Every structure is written in structure tokens, then in C-alpha cells.
């Protein structure tokens, strides 16, 4: 399975971010393509200088080769931890399902990520995701996270 993701988020207030994501999966054997388009909000609540709690809610559309598209929703709580020497880590869980039981699409996802802050506003991150249920897979990701727009210079 080959997975490509393009995502973006922007601040809408001190505590909320708006998110949008487009993900495409290509199955190794059948070459079938599954595309997910999702949008939602993330709420971040700092607990202290080390810990922060986050919750993300998304709604979206799943399209698979040869099938009708259908609407989905997901909820993702996370714990973020600031570590010494500009490192941080995230532990997250996501539950995703379709709005209609006619379209079975239910999955649980567990994620752990380790990031290194290059500056105050950008970082690199290595993550591991394990998805169980529909679309089960293990994904290892290396990404560069950079801000853009009006808040990028802060």
C-alpha cells in the first residue's frame, strides 16, 4: 500500500485550528485507489509548560475505485509533551467511521510521534501510525512541518 497525504491547518483563534486533509491510498496488488477528503477543527488546551491536551474532530468523504463515495466522521484525542533539547512527542488515538451503517468503514488508529523543533516555528517529525479495522496498515512518516501565512513570522 502506498499512501500520499497533503494537509494544512490554520489558526482561527488562540485555542482552535481549522484542518483540511487529502489522502490517497493505492493498493499494491489490485491498484485500487481510495481517496479521503476531510475537514474539521482542532482544540488545544495547554495543561502546563510540558503537557497539552488536544482533540480533533473531522468530517469527510471517502471514495474508492468502483464504489460510491460516502460521508465519514472521526474524533482524535491526543496528548502532547514538550521534552528537553527542543524535542516533543505526541500520543494520539483516532476513531473513524461512516455516518451510515450501510457503508462499513470503521477503524481505530494509534499514533506516536517524535518531533525536533528546528526553530520556534518549524520542525521535523518522525511518526508511526497503526490502523486496525477497515484500511488496516502500519505507516511510518518523516515530515517537515512549517507555518505559512500571516502567523508564520511569530
XYZ file of C-alpha atoms in Angstrom:
154
model
C 0.000 0.000 0.000
C 1.298 3.464 -0.924
C -0.160 6.425 0.948
C 0.176 10.097 -0.001
C -1.208 12.868 2.200
C -1.458 16.617 1.785
C -2.767 18.504 4.788
C -2.973 22.069 6.037
C -4.173 23.853 9.120
C -4.587 27.458 10.130
C -5.290 29.206 13.421
C -8.828 30.501 13.818
C -8.348 31.546 17.473
C -5.864 31.088 20.319
C -7.215 27.587 21.022
C -8.678 26.421 17.690
C -7.157 25.414 14.341
C -9.056 24.611 11.142
C -7.799 21.497 9.317
C -8.108 20.115 5.804
C -6.585 16.898 4.501
C -6.476 14.920 1.259
C -5.175 11.352 1.446
C -4.784 8.862 -1.385
C -4.014 5.140 -0.945
C -3.009 2.839 -3.788
C -3.247 -0.900 -3.049
C -0.146 -2.892 -4.084
C -1.917 -5.879 -5.640
C -5.171 -4.524 -7.089
C -4.032 -0.966 -7.878
C -7.368 0.252 -6.466
C -7.350 3.841 -5.273
C -9.001 5.106 -2.094
C -9.220 8.846 -1.500
C -10.263 10.599 1.698
C -11.001 14.319 1.885
C -11.546 15.635 5.418
C -12.055 18.980 7.146
C -12.519 19.884 10.785
C -11.395 21.689 13.915
C -8.671 21.043 16.491
C -8.836 22.347 20.057
C -5.550 22.613 22.014
C -5.595 23.016 25.803
C -2.198 23.615 27.442
C -2.101 21.920 30.854
C 1.286 23.365 31.866
C 4.656 24.073 30.196
C 5.202 20.362 29.492
C 1.781 18.836 28.715
C -1.080 19.817 26.420
C -4.312 18.020 25.579
C -5.705 18.184 22.057
C -8.916 16.996 20.452
C -9.609 16.984 16.721
C -12.975 16.382 15.059
C -13.235 15.811 11.309
C -15.932 15.116 8.735
C -15.097 13.878 5.296
C -15.776 11.941 2.146
C -14.327 8.538 1.262
C -14.104 7.489 -2.382
C -12.883 4.066 -3.505
C -12.360 2.736 -7.026
C -15.560 1.069 -8.258
C -17.666 2.146 -5.258
C -19.959 5.013 -4.341
C -18.488 7.732 -2.131
C -19.853 8.229 1.379
C -19.514 10.576 4.347
C -17.340 9.795 7.392
C -16.504 11.370 10.735
C -13.641 10.960 13.172
C -12.574 12.052 16.633
C -8.919 12.176 17.708
C -7.800 12.924 21.262
C -4.060 13.430 21.807
C -1.514 14.181 24.494
C 1.383 16.425 23.510
C 4.561 16.506 25.609
C 7.384 19.047 25.382
C 10.726 17.341 26.010
C 14.167 18.823 26.727
C 16.542 19.921 23.929
C 13.777 21.105 21.522
C 12.137 17.672 21.232
C 8.424 16.967 21.611
C 6.244 13.901 21.364
C 2.595 13.189 20.623
C 0.449 10.209 21.600
C -2.879 10.066 19.780
C -5.853 7.787 19.159
C -8.380 8.212 16.330
C -11.765 6.589 15.872
C -13.215 6.912 12.361
C -16.500 5.586 10.953
C -19.130 6.354 8.334
C -22.287 8.285 9.121
C -24.336 5.414 7.672
C -24.055 1.769 8.749
C -24.765 0.826 5.107
C -21.155 1.826 4.361
C -18.956 -0.149 6.719
C -15.839 1.905 7.308
C -14.751 1.685 10.909
C -11.174 1.970 12.120
C -9.064 2.650 15.184
C -5.717 4.377 14.762
C -2.900 4.702 17.266
C -0.101 7.202 16.656
C 3.141 8.127 18.334
C 5.349 10.915 17.008
C 8.699 12.404 17.950
C 9.474 15.897 16.723
C 12.517 18.141 16.780
C 11.953 21.915 16.712
C 14.401 23.433 14.232
C 13.246 26.934 15.209
C 10.329 28.333 17.209
C 8.063 27.912 14.179
C 9.150 24.837 12.207
C 10.133 21.251 12.968
C 10.798 17.784 11.607
C 8.762 14.845 12.870
C 9.034 11.061 12.722
C 5.784 9.213 13.401
C 4.345 5.713 13.489
C 0.645 5.052 12.867
C -1.083 1.701 13.332
C -4.595 1.417 11.936
C -6.874 -1.504 12.830
C -10.176 -2.253 11.132
C -11.041 -1.036 7.632
C -7.903 0.133 5.852
C -5.652 -1.638 8.379
C -1.995 -0.725 7.916
C 1.193 0.476 9.586
C 2.577 3.810 8.379
C 5.946 5.343 9.172
C 6.250 9.027 8.283
C 9.015 11.604 8.184
C 7.712 15.120 7.670
C 8.748 18.733 7.750
C 6.183 20.999 9.382
C 6.361 24.677 8.523
C 3.989 27.573 9.085
C 2.713 29.759 6.299
C 0.561 32.825 6.094
C 0.071 35.694 8.491
C 1.250 33.819 11.628
C 4.438 32.396 10.075
C 6.737 35.100 11.404
C 5.694 34.825 15.067
